[in-house]
Amino acid sequence: MDHAGDAARTDLMTITRYVLNEQSKNPESRGDFTILLSHIVLGCKFVCSSVNKAGLAKLIGLAGETNVQGEEQKKLDVLSNEVFMKALVSSGRTCILVSEEDEEATFVEPAKRGKYCVVFDPLDGSSNIDCGVSIGTIFGIYLMKDGQEPTLDDVLQPGKHMLAAGYCMYGSSCTLVLSTGSGVNGFTLDPSLGEFILTHPDIKIPKKGKIYSVNEGNAKNWDTPTAKYVQKCKFPDDGSSPKSLRYVGSMVADVHRTLLYGGIFLYPGDKKSPHGKLRVLYEVFPMSFLMEQAGGQAFTGKGRALDLVPRKIHERSPIFLGSFDDVEEIKALYAAEG
């Protein structure tokens, strides 16, 4: 047996160790945030395991079907929502939960209440499950305002007030990308240990990228700046090589690639959906937060994405995010449009 090799494997930076290290930098912290994050991590592990065996367990069936035992089967996104709801409430550290799956916000009962508000999309891109494309969970964490009783105002805050944001991607490997406001780190699940290990420390997005990511099927409905920008990606007028198009159609997968390789992800508003399709609280904000922490930018067509003040929990917004220089170009086109 390779005892030395095994011993070296115990000196790994796990996500738990990383979060505890971060906690020790704040002497006044009581570990509440650490406990909350560990419950989110547990939810991600559970969903990862369910995603991996979805085909076998018939979890991809529509909610409402019954199995041999006569039990109702849960569709994977319904199951994921329940997993995160239970994990977050049982942490005893949350007061309001906003999920993409639920029409209303959930107010945690007073006995289990804490000071954090969590907004999340339990399974983003779930329409891609059947064909094996990467899907993921996206989340953002706010601190409750000073009031004694939690209200919707506690979650309807601009994205710049978020304490932490992240996503977990269930693909060829299970990767959790997290920022607690001081840079971005990526962790990969080691199935043999059941632990997330730090594999991508201090992720920095390249200042300029060679990839653009957009659903070109919507091109006929785009506004002028978006159409001009995409045209420029294909036919650059400065003699440079054209950008490559990469579009998975699963936000977590597209943003993850953009974060690592650089480039730009675009989901503009168009004639059909003037406010865009992506939801502000649990898609636009967490991803914009991560992009800025990694040195990139996020823009809505009008201004900085994290400055938006949402009025409704399921509000939508156009979004352009990615490498600093690439987002600058689209900003210039919108400014020229006036």
Coordinates of C-alpha atoms in Angstrom, one line a residue:
M1 CA 0.0 0.0 0.0
D2 CA 1.1 3.5 -0.7
H3 CA 0.9 4.9 2.8
A4 CA 2.9 8.0 1.9
G5 CA 0.5 8.7 -1.0
D6 CA -2.5 8.2 1.3
A7 CA -1.1 10.5 3.9
A8 CA -0.5 13.2 1.4
R9 CA -4.2 12.9 0.3
T10 CA -5.3 14.0 3.8
D11 CA -3.5 17.3 3.4
L12 CA -6.1 18.5 1.0
M13 CA -7.9 21.9 1.0
T14 CA -11.5 20.7 1.3
I15 CA -14.3 23.2 1.1
T16 CA -15.0 22.8 4.8
R17 CA -11.4 23.6 5.6
Y18 CA -11.4 26.5 3.2
V19 CA -14.6 28.0 4.8
L20 CA -13.3 27.5 8.3
N21 CA -10.0 29.3 7.3
E22 CA -12.1 32.2 5.9
Q23 CA -14.1 32.2 9.2
S24 CA -11.0 32.5 11.3
K25 CA -10.1 35.8 9.5
N26 CA -13.2 37.3 11.1
P27 CA -12.7 36.9 14.9
E28 CA -16.2 38.2 15.6
S29 CA -17.9 35.4 13.5
R30 CA -19.8 32.8 15.4
G31 CA -19.7 30.2 12.6
D32 CA -23.3 30.7 11.4
F33 CA -22.2 31.4 7.9
T34 CA -20.0 28.3 7.9
I35 CA -22.9 26.1 9.1
L36 CA -25.1 27.6 6.4
L37 CA -22.5 26.9 3.7
S38 CA -22.0 23.3 4.9
H39 CA -25.8 22.7 4.5
I40 CA -25.7 24.1 0.9
V41 CA -22.7 21.8 0.2
L42 CA -24.7 18.9 1.5
G43 CA -27.6 19.8 -0.7
C44 CA -25.3 19.9 -3.7
K45 CA -23.8 16.4 -2.9
F46 CA -27.3 15.0 -2.6
V47 CA -28.5 16.5 -5.9
C48 CA -25.3 15.4 -7.6
S49 CA -25.9 11.8 -6.5
S50 CA -29.6 12.0 -7.8
V51 CA -28.5 13.5 -11.1
N52 CA -26.0 10.8 -11.7
K53 CA -28.6 8.0 -11.2
A54 CA -31.5 9.9 -12.7
G55 CA -31.8 7.7 -15.7
L56 CA -31.7 4.5 -13.6
A57 CA -34.1 5.8 -11.0
K58 CA -36.6 7.2 -13.5
L59 CA -36.2 10.5 -11.8
I60 CA -36.4 12.1 -15.2
G61 CA -40.1 11.1 -15.5
L62 CA -42.7 13.8 -15.2
A63 CA -43.8 14.6 -11.7
G64 CA -47.1 12.8 -11.0
E65 CA -46.1 9.4 -12.4
T66 CA -46.2 6.5 -9.9
N67 CA -43.7 3.7 -9.4
V68 CA -44.3 0.0 -8.6
Q69 CA -44.8 0.7 -4.9
G70 CA -47.5 3.2 -5.8
E71 CA -45.3 6.1 -4.6
E72 CA -45.4 9.3 -6.6
Q73 CA -42.1 9.8 -8.4
K74 CA -40.5 13.2 -8.2
K75 CA -39.2 14.9 -11.2
L76 CA -35.5 15.8 -10.6
D77 CA -36.1 19.6 -10.3
V78 CA -38.9 19.1 -7.8
L79 CA -36.7 16.7 -5.8
S80 CA -33.8 19.2 -5.9
N81 CA -36.0 22.0 -4.7
E82 CA -37.1 19.9 -1.7
V83 CA -33.6 18.8 -0.9
F84 CA -32.4 22.5 -0.8
M85 CA -35.4 23.7 1.1
K86 CA -34.9 21.0 3.8
A87 CA -31.2 21.5 3.9
L88 CA -31.5 25.3 4.3
V89 CA -34.3 25.3 6.9
S90 CA -32.6 22.6 9.0
S91 CA -29.4 24.7 9.1
G92 CA -31.3 27.0 11.5
R93 CA -29.5 29.9 10.0
T94 CA -32.0 31.1 7.3
C95 CA -35.1 33.4 7.5
I96 CA -36.3 33.7 3.9
L97 CA -35.8 31.4 1.0
V98 CA -36.6 32.3 -2.6
S99 CA -36.6 29.4 -5.1
E100 CA -37.1 29.4 -8.8
E101 CA -39.5 26.5 -8.3
D102 CA -41.8 28.3 -5.8
E103 CA -44.1 31.1 -6.7
E104 CA -43.9 32.7 -3.3
A105 CA -41.0 33.3 -1.0
T106 CA -40.7 30.9 2.0
F107 CA -40.5 32.5 5.4
V108 CA -38.8 30.1 7.9
E109 CA -40.8 29.4 11.1
P110 CA -39.4 31.5 14.1
A111 CA -38.1 28.4 16.0
K112 CA -35.7 27.6 13.1
R113 CA -34.9 31.1 12.0
G114 CA -31.5 32.7 11.4
K115 CA -30.2 35.9 9.9
Y116 CA -29.5 34.8 6.3
C117 CA -31.7 35.0 3.2
V118 CA -30.9 32.5 0.4
V119 CA -32.0 32.8 -3.2
F120 CA -31.5 29.8 -5.5
D121 CA -32.3 27.9 -8.6
P122 CA -32.2 24.3 -7.5
L123 CA -31.7 22.8 -10.9
D124 CA -30.9 25.2 -13.7
G125 CA -31.1 23.8 -17.2
S126 CA -33.2 20.8 -16.1
S127 CA -34.7 20.5 -19.6
N128 CA -31.2 19.2 -20.6
I129 CA -31.2 16.3 -18.2
D130 CA -32.4 13.7 -20.8
C131 CA -29.5 14.3 -23.1
G132 CA -26.7 14.3 -20.5
V133 CA -25.8 18.0 -20.8
S134 CA -24.3 19.7 -17.7
I135 CA -26.9 21.2 -15.4
G136 CA -26.4 23.0 -12.0
T137 CA -27.6 24.7 -8.9
I138 CA -27.1 28.5 -8.5
F139 CA -27.4 30.3 -5.2
G140 CA -26.9 33.7 -3.6
I141 CA -26.8 34.7 0.1
Y142 CA -27.9 37.9 1.7
L143 CA -27.8 39.1 5.3
M144 CA -31.2 40.0 6.7
K145 CA -31.6 43.8 7.3
D146 CA -31.8 45.1 10.8
G147 CA -35.5 44.6 11.3
Q148 CA -36.7 42.0 13.8
E149 CA -39.2 40.4 11.5
P150 CA -38.1 39.2 8.0
T151 CA -39.9 40.9 5.1
L152 CA -39.6 40.6 1.3
D153 CA -37.4 43.7 1.4
D154 CA -34.6 41.5 2.9
V155 CA -34.3 39.7 -0.4
L156 CA -35.2 42.5 -2.8
Q157 CA -31.8 44.0 -2.4
P158 CA -29.3 44.9 -5.1
G159 CA -26.8 42.1 -6.0
K160 CA -23.9 44.2 -4.7
H161 CA -25.2 43.6 -1.2
M162 CA -24.8 39.8 -1.5
L163 CA -22.5 38.2 1.0
A164 CA -21.7 35.2 -1.1
A165 CA -22.7 33.5 -4.4
G166 CA -21.9 30.3 -6.2
Y167 CA -23.0 27.5 -8.4
C168 CA -22.6 23.7 -8.4
M169 CA -22.3 22.1 -11.9
Y170 CA -23.3 18.5 -12.3
G171 CA -21.4 17.3 -15.4
S172 CA -18.4 15.1 -16.2
S173 CA -17.3 16.0 -12.7
C174 CA -19.2 17.8 -10.0
T175 CA -17.7 21.3 -9.5
L176 CA -18.7 23.9 -7.0
V177 CA -17.6 27.5 -7.6
L178 CA -17.9 29.9 -4.7
S179 CA -17.2 33.5 -3.8
T180 CA -17.6 34.9 -0.3
G181 CA -16.6 38.3 -1.5
S182 CA -12.8 37.9 -1.7
G183 CA -12.1 36.2 -5.0
V184 CA -13.5 33.0 -6.6
N185 CA -12.5 29.4 -5.9
G186 CA -13.5 26.2 -7.6
F187 CA -13.9 22.9 -5.8
T188 CA -14.3 19.4 -7.4
L189 CA -16.1 16.6 -5.7
D190 CA -13.9 13.6 -5.1
P191 CA -16.4 10.7 -5.1
S192 CA -14.1 8.4 -3.2
L193 CA -13.9 10.8 -0.3
G194 CA -17.3 12.4 -0.6
E195 CA -15.5 15.8 -0.2
F196 CA -15.2 18.9 -2.4
I197 CA -11.4 19.5 -2.9
L198 CA -10.0 22.9 -4.0
T199 CA -8.9 22.4 -7.6
H200 CA -9.3 25.9 -9.1
P201 CA -7.8 28.4 -6.5
D202 CA -8.4 32.1 -7.1
I203 CA -10.1 32.0 -10.5
K204 CA -9.3 35.0 -12.7
I205 CA -11.2 35.5 -16.0
P206 CA -8.9 36.4 -18.9
K207 CA -9.2 40.2 -19.7
K208 CA -10.3 39.4 -23.2
G209 CA -11.7 36.1 -24.6
K210 CA -12.0 34.3 -28.0
I211 CA -15.5 32.9 -27.4
Y212 CA -19.0 34.4 -27.5
S213 CA -22.0 32.5 -26.2
V214 CA -25.6 33.4 -27.2
N215 CA -28.7 31.8 -28.6
E216 CA -28.5 32.9 -32.3
G217 CA -32.0 31.4 -32.8
N218 CA -33.3 34.7 -31.4
A219 CA -31.3 36.8 -33.8
K220 CA -34.3 38.2 -35.8
N221 CA -35.7 39.7 -32.6
W222 CA -32.5 41.3 -31.2
D223 CA -31.9 45.0 -30.6
T224 CA -29.3 46.8 -32.7
P225 CA -26.4 46.8 -30.2
T226 CA -26.6 43.0 -29.7
A227 CA -26.9 42.4 -33.5
K228 CA -23.9 44.7 -34.1
Y229 CA -21.8 43.0 -31.4
V230 CA -22.5 39.5 -32.7
Q231 CA -21.7 40.6 -36.3
K232 CA -18.4 42.0 -35.0
C233 CA -17.6 38.7 -33.3
K234 CA -18.0 36.9 -36.7
F235 CA -16.6 39.6 -39.0
P236 CA -14.1 41.6 -36.9
D237 CA -13.2 44.9 -38.6
D238 CA -9.8 45.2 -37.0
G239 CA -8.2 42.3 -38.8
S240 CA -8.3 40.0 -35.8
S241 CA -9.6 36.4 -35.9
P242 CA -13.3 35.9 -35.5
K243 CA -14.6 34.7 -32.1
S244 CA -15.8 31.1 -31.7
L245 CA -19.5 30.5 -30.9
R246 CA -20.1 28.1 -28.0
Y247 CA -23.6 27.8 -26.6
V248 CA -24.8 24.9 -24.4
G249 CA -28.2 26.5 -23.4
S250 CA -27.5 25.6 -19.7
M251 CA -26.6 28.8 -17.9
V252 CA -24.3 27.1 -15.4
A253 CA -22.3 25.3 -18.1
D254 CA -22.0 28.4 -20.3
V255 CA -21.0 30.7 -17.5
H256 CA -18.5 28.2 -16.1
R257 CA -16.8 28.0 -19.5
T258 CA -16.8 31.8 -19.8
L259 CA -15.3 32.1 -16.3
L260 CA -12.4 29.7 -17.1
Y261 CA -11.6 30.5 -20.7
G262 CA -12.8 34.1 -21.0
G263 CA -15.2 35.6 -23.6
I264 CA -18.7 36.8 -23.2
F265 CA -22.1 35.3 -22.4
L266 CA -25.1 37.2 -23.7
Y267 CA -28.8 36.8 -22.9
P268 CA -30.2 40.1 -24.3
G269 CA -33.8 41.3 -24.1
D270 CA -35.5 41.1 -27.5
K271 CA -38.8 41.8 -29.2
K272 CA -40.3 38.6 -27.8
S273 CA -38.9 39.0 -24.2
P274 CA -38.0 42.7 -23.8
H275 CA -36.9 42.1 -20.2
G276 CA -34.8 39.1 -21.1
K277 CA -35.4 35.5 -19.9
L278 CA -33.0 35.1 -16.9
R279 CA -34.2 35.8 -13.4
V280 CA -32.5 38.6 -11.5
L281 CA -32.3 37.2 -8.0
Y282 CA -31.1 33.7 -8.5
E283 CA -29.5 33.7 -11.9
V284 CA -28.3 37.2 -12.9
F285 CA -27.0 38.3 -9.5
P286 CA -25.0 35.3 -8.4
M287 CA -23.3 34.9 -11.8
S288 CA -22.6 38.6 -12.0
F289 CA -21.2 38.6 -8.5
L290 CA -18.8 35.7 -9.4
M291 CA -17.8 37.4 -12.7
E292 CA -16.9 40.7 -10.9
Q293 CA -15.0 38.8 -8.2
A294 CA -13.0 37.1 -10.9
G295 CA -12.1 40.4 -12.6
G296 CA -14.8 40.4 -15.2
Q297 CA -18.0 42.6 -15.7
A298 CA -21.7 42.1 -15.8
F299 CA -24.0 44.6 -17.7
T300 CA -27.7 44.7 -18.3
G301 CA -27.8 46.9 -21.4
K302 CA -28.5 49.9 -19.1
G303 CA -25.9 49.6 -16.3
R304 CA -24.0 47.4 -13.9
A305 CA -26.0 44.3 -13.2
L306 CA -25.3 44.3 -9.5
D307 CA -26.8 47.8 -9.1
L308 CA -30.2 46.6 -10.1
V309 CA -32.9 46.8 -7.4
P310 CA -35.4 44.0 -8.0
R311 CA -39.1 44.8 -7.3
K312 CA -40.4 41.2 -7.6
I313 CA -38.7 38.0 -6.6
H314 CA -39.0 36.4 -10.1
E315 CA -38.1 39.6 -12.0
R316 CA -36.1 39.1 -15.2
S317 CA -33.3 41.1 -16.8
P318 CA -31.2 41.1 -20.0
I319 CA -27.5 40.2 -19.1
F320 CA -24.1 40.5 -20.7
L321 CA -21.3 39.1 -18.6
G322 CA -17.7 37.9 -19.1
S323 CA -14.2 39.2 -19.8
F324 CA -13.7 42.9 -18.9
D325 CA -12.7 44.1 -22.4
D326 CA -15.5 42.1 -24.2
V327 CA -18.2 43.6 -21.9
E328 CA -16.6 47.0 -22.5
E329 CA -17.3 46.6 -26.2
I330 CA -21.0 45.8 -25.8
K331 CA -21.3 48.7 -23.3
A332 CA -19.8 51.1 -26.0
L333 CA -22.4 49.9 -28.5
Y334 CA -25.3 50.6 -26.1
A335 CA -23.8 54.0 -25.2
A336 CA -23.6 54.9 -28.9
E337 CA -27.2 53.9 -29.4
G338 CA -28.1 56.4 -26.7

